[in-house]
Coordinates of N, CA and C in Angstrom, one line a residue:
X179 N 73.8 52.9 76.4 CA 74.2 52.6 75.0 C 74.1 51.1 74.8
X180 N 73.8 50.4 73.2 CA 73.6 49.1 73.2 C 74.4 48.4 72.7
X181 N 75.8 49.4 72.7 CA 77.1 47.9 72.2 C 76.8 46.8 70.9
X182 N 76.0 47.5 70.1 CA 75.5 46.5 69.0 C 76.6 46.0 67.8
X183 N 76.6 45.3 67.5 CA 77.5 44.5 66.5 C 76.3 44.0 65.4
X184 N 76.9 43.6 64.0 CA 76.0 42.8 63.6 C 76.0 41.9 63.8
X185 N 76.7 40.9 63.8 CA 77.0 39.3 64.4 C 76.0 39.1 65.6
X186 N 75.8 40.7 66.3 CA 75.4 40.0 67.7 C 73.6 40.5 67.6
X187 N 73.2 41.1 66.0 CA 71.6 41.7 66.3 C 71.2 40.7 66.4
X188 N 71.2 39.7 66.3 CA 69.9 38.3 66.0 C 69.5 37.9 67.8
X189 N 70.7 37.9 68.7 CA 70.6 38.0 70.4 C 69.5 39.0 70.4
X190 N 69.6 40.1 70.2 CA 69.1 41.8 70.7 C 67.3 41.5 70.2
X191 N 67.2 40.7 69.2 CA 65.9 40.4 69.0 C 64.8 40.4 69.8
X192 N 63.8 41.0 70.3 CA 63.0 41.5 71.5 C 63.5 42.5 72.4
X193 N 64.6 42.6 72.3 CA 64.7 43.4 73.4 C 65.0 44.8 73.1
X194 N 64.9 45.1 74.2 CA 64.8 46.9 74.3 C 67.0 47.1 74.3
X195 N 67.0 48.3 73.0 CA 68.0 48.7 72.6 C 68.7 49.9 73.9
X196 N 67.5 50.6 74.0 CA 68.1 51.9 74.8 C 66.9 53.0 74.9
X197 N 67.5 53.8 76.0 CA 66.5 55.0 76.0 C 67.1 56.3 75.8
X198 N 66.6 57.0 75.3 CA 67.5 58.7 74.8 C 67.1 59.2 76.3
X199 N 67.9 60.6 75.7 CA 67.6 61.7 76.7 C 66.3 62.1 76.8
X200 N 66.3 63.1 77.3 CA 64.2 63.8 77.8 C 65.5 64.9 76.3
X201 N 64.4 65.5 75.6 CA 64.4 66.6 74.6 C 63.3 67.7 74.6
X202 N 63.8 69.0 74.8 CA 62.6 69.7 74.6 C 61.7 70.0 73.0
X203 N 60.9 70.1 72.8 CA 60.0 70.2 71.7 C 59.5 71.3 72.3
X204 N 59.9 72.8 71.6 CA 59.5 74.1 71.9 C 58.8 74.8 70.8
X205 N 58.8 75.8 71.0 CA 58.3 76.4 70.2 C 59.2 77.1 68.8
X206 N 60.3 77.5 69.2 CA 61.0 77.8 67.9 C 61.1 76.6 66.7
X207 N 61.4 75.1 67.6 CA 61.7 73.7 66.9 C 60.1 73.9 66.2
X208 N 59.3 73.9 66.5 CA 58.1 74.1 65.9 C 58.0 74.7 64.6
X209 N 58.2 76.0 65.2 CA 57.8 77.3 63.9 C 59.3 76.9 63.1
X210 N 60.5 76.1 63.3 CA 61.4 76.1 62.3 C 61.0 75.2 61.5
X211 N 60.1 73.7 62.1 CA 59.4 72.8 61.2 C 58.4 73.0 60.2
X212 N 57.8 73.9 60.9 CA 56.6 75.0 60.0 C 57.4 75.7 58.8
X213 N 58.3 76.3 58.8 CA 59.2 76.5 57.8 C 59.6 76.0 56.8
X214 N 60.3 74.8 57.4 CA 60.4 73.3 56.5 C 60.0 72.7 55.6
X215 N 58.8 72.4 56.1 CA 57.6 71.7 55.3 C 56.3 72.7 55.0
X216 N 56.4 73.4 55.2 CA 55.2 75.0 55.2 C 53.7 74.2 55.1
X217 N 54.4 73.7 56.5 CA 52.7 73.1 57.3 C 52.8 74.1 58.3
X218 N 52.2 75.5 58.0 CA 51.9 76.9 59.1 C 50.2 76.5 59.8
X219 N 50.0 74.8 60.1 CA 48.3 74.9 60.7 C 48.7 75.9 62.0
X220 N 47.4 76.7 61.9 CA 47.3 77.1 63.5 C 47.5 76.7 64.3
X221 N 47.3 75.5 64.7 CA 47.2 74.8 66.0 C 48.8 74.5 66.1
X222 N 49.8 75.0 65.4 CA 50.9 74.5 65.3 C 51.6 75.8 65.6
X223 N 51.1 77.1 65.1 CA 52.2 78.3 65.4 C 52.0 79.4 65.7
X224 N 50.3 79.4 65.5 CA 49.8 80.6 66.3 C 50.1 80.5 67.5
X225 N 50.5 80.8 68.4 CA 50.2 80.5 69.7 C 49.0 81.2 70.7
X226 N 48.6 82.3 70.2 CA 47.3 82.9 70.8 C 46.0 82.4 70.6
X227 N 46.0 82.1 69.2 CA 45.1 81.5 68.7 C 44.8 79.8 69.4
X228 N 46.0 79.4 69.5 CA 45.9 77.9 70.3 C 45.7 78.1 71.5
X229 N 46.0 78.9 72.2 CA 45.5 79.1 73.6 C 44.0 79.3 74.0
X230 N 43.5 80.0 72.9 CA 42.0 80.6 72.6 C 41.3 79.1 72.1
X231 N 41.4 78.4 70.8 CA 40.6 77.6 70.3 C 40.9 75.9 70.2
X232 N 42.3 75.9 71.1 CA 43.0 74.6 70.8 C 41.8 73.7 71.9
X233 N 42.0 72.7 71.6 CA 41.3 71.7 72.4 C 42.2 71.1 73.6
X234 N 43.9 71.7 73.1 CA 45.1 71.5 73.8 C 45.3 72.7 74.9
X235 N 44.5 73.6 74.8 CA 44.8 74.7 75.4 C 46.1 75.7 75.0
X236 N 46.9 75.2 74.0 CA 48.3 75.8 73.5 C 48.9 74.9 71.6
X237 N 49.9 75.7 71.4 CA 50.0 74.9 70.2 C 50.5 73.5 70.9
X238 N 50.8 72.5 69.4 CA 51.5 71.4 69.6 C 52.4 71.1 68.9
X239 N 53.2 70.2 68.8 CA 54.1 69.7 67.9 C 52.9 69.5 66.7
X240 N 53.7 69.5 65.2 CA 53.3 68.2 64.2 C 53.6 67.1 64.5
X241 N 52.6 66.0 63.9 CA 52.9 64.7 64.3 C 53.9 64.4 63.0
X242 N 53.9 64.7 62.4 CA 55.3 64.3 61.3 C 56.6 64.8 61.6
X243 N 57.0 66.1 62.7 CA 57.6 66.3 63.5 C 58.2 65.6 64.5
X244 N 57.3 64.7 65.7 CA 57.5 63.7 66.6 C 58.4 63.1 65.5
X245 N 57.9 62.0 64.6 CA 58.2 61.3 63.8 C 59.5 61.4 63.1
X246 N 60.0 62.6 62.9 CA 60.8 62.9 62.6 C 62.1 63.2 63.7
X247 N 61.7 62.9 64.9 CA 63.1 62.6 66.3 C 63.3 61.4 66.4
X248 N 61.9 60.4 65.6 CA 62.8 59.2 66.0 C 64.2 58.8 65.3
X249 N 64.6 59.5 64.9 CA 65.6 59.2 63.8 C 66.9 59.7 65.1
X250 N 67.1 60.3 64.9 CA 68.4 61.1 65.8 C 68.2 60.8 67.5
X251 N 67.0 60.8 67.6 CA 67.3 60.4 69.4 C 67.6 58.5 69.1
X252 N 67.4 57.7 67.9 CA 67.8 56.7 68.2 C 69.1 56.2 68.1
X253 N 70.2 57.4 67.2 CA 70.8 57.4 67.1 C 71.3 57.7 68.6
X254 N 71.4 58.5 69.3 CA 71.8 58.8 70.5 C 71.8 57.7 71.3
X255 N 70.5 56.9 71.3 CA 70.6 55.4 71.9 C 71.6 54.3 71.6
X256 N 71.8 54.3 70.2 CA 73.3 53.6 69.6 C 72.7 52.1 68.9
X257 N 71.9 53.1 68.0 CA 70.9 51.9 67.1 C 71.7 51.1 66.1
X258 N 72.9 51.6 65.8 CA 73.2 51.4 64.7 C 75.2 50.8 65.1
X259 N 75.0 49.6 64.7 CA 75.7 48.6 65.2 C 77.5 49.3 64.9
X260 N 78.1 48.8 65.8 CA 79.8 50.0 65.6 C 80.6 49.2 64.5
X261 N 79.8 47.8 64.0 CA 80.8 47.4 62.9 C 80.1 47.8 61.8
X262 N 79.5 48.8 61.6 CA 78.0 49.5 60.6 C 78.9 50.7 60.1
X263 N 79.2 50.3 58.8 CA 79.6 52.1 58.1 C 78.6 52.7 58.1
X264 N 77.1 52.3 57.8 CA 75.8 53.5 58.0 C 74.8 52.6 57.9
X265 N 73.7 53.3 58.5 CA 72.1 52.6 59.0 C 71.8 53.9 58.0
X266 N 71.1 53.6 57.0 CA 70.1 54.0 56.1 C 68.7 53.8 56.5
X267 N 67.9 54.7 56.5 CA 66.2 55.0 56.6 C 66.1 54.0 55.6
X268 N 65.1 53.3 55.8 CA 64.4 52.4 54.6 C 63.2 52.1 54.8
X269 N 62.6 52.4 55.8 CA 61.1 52.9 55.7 C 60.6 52.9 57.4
X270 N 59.1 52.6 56.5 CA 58.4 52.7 58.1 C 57.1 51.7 57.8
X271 N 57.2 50.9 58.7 CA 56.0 49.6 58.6 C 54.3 50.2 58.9
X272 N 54.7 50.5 60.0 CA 53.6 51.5 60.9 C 53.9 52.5 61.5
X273 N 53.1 53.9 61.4 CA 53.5 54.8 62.6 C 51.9 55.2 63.0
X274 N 51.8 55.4 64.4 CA 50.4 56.4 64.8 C 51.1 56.7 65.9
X275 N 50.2 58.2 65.5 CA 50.3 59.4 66.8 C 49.2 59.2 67.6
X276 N 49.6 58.8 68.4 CA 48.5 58.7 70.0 C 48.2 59.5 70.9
X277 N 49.1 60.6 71.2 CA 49.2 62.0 72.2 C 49.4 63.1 71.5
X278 N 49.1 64.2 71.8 CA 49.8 65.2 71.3 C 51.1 65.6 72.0
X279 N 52.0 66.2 71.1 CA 53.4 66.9 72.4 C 52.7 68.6 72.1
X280 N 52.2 68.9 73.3 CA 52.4 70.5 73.7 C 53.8 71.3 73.4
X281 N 53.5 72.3 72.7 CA 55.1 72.9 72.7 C 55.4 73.3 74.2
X282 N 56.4 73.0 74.4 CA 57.2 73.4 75.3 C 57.5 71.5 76.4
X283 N 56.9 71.1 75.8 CA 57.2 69.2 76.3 C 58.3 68.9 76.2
X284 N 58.7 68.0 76.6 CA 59.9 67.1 76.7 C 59.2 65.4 76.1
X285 N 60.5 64.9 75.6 CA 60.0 63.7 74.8 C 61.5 62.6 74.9
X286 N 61.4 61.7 74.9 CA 62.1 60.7 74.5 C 61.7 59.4 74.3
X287 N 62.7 58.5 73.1 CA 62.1 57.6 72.4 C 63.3 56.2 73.5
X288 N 62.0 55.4 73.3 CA 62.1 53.8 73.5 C 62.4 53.0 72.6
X289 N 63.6 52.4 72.4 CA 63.9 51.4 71.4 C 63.8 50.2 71.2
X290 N 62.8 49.2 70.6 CA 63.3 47.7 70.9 C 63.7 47.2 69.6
X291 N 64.9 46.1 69.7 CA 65.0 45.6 68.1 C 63.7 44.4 68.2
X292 N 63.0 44.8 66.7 CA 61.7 44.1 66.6 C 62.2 42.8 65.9
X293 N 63.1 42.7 65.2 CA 63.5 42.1 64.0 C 65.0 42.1 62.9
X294 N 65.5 41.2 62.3 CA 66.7 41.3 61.6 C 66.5 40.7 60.2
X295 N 66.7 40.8 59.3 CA 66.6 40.6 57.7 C 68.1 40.2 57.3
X296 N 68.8 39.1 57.1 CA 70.0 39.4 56.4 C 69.9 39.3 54.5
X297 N 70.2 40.2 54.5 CA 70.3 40.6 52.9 C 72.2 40.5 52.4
X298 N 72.3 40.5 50.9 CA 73.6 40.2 50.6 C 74.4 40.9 50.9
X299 N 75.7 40.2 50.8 CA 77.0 41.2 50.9 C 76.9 41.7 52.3
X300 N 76.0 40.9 53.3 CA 76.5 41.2 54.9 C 75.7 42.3 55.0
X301 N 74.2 43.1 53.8 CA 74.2 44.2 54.7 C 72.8 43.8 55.5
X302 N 72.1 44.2 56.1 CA 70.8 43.9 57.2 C 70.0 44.8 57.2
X303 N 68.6 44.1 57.0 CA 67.2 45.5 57.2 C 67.1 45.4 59.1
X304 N 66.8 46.3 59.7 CA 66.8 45.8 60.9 C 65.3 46.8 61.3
X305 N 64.4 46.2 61.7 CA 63.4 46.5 62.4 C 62.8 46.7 63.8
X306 N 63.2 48.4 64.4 CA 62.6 48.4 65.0 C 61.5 49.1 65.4
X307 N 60.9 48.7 67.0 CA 59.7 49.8 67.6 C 60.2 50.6 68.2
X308 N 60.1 52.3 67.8 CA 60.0 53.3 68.5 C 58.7 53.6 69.0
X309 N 59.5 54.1 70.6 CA 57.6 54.8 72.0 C 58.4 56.2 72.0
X310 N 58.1 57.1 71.1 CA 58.2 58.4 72.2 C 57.1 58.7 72.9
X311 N 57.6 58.9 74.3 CA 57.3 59.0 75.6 C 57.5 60.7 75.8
X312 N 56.4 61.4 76.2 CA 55.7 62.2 76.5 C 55.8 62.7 78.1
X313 N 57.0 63.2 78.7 CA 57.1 63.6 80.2 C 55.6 63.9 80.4
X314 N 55.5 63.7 81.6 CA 53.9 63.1 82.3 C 52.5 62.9 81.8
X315 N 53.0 62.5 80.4 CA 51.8 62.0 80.1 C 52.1 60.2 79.7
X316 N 50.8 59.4 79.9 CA 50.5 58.4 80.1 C 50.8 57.3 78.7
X317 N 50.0 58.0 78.2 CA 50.4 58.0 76.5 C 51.3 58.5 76.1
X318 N 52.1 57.5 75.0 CA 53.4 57.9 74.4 C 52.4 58.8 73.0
X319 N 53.5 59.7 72.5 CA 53.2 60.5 71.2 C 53.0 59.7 69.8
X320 N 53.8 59.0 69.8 CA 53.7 57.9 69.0 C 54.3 56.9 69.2
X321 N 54.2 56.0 68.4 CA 55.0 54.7 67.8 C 55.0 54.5 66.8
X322 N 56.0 54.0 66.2 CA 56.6 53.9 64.8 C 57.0 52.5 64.9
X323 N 57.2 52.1 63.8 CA 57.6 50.2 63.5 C 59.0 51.1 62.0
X324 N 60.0 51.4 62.5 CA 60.9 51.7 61.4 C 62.1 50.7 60.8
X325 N 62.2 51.1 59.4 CA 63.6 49.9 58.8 C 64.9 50.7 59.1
X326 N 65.7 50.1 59.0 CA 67.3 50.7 58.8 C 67.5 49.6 57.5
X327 N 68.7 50.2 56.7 CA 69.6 49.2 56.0 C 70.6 49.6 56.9
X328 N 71.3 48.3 57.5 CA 72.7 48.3 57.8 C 73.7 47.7 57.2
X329 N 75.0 48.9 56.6 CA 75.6 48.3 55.8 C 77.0 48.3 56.0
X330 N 77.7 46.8 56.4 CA 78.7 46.7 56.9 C 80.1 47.6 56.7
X331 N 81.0 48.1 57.5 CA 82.5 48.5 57.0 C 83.1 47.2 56.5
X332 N 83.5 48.2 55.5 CA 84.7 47.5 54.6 C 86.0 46.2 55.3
X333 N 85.8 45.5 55.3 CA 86.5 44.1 56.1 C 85.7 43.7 57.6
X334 N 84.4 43.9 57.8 CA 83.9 43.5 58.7 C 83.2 42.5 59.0

């Protein structure tokens, strides 16, 4: 965990925040995101069909999927500073998907704080790089460049 404060993000600058757990990306988390967003591509939920014509040999994650863990496994890491009433999504600078995750993969994201913005009233854009990292594969799934708003507790 990264023991973050705001006082103390402008130190954390370059450096790596934390790393999550391994998470599986299976096939139910799949077909529930297929659901979701009623992105049903083949390559995502058939699974016979992906086994037969995938280039992956099996389905895969969506890549708006991956993209969508970096949020909560960074949380898990302890992105979001303890004198922080809440870290708000506030965008995304860059993201590309570089691997696919096979369903049934394991994944976890690499944190570095890239950057700090102080904005009024004490609250902070804070920028960082997310790597999810792909169990034995070489290539991470992605990388993201994402914002937080951090917005301080009340007498902090």
């Amino acid at each position: 965990m990264s023991n973050l404060t705001l006082a103390g993000l402008g130190e954390r600058v370059g450096h790596e925040l934390g790393l999550s757990d391994w998470v599986e990306i299976d096939q139910p988390r799949i077909d529930t995101f297929a659901s979701c967003t009623g992105d049903h591509q083949w390559i995502h939920v058939d699974v016979e069909r992906a086994k037969r014509e995938s280039p992956f040999r099996g389905p895969i994650a969506h890549g708006y999927l991956t993209l969508a863990m970096v949020a909560p496994l960074a949380m898990q890491v302890g992105v979001i500073p303890s004198d922080a009433a809440a870290g708000l999504n506030y965008g995304i600078d860059k993201a590309r998907f570089l691997a696919p995750v096979p369903a049934g993969a394991r994944v976890r994201l690499r944190v570095v704080l890239a950057g700090i913005e102080p904005r009024e009233g004490g609250q902070v854009i804070m920028k960082t790089l997310n790597t999810l990292e792909v169990e034995g594969s070489e290539k991470p799934a992605l990388i993201a460049e994402t914002l937080a708003l951090l917005i301080p507790a009340k007498g902090a």
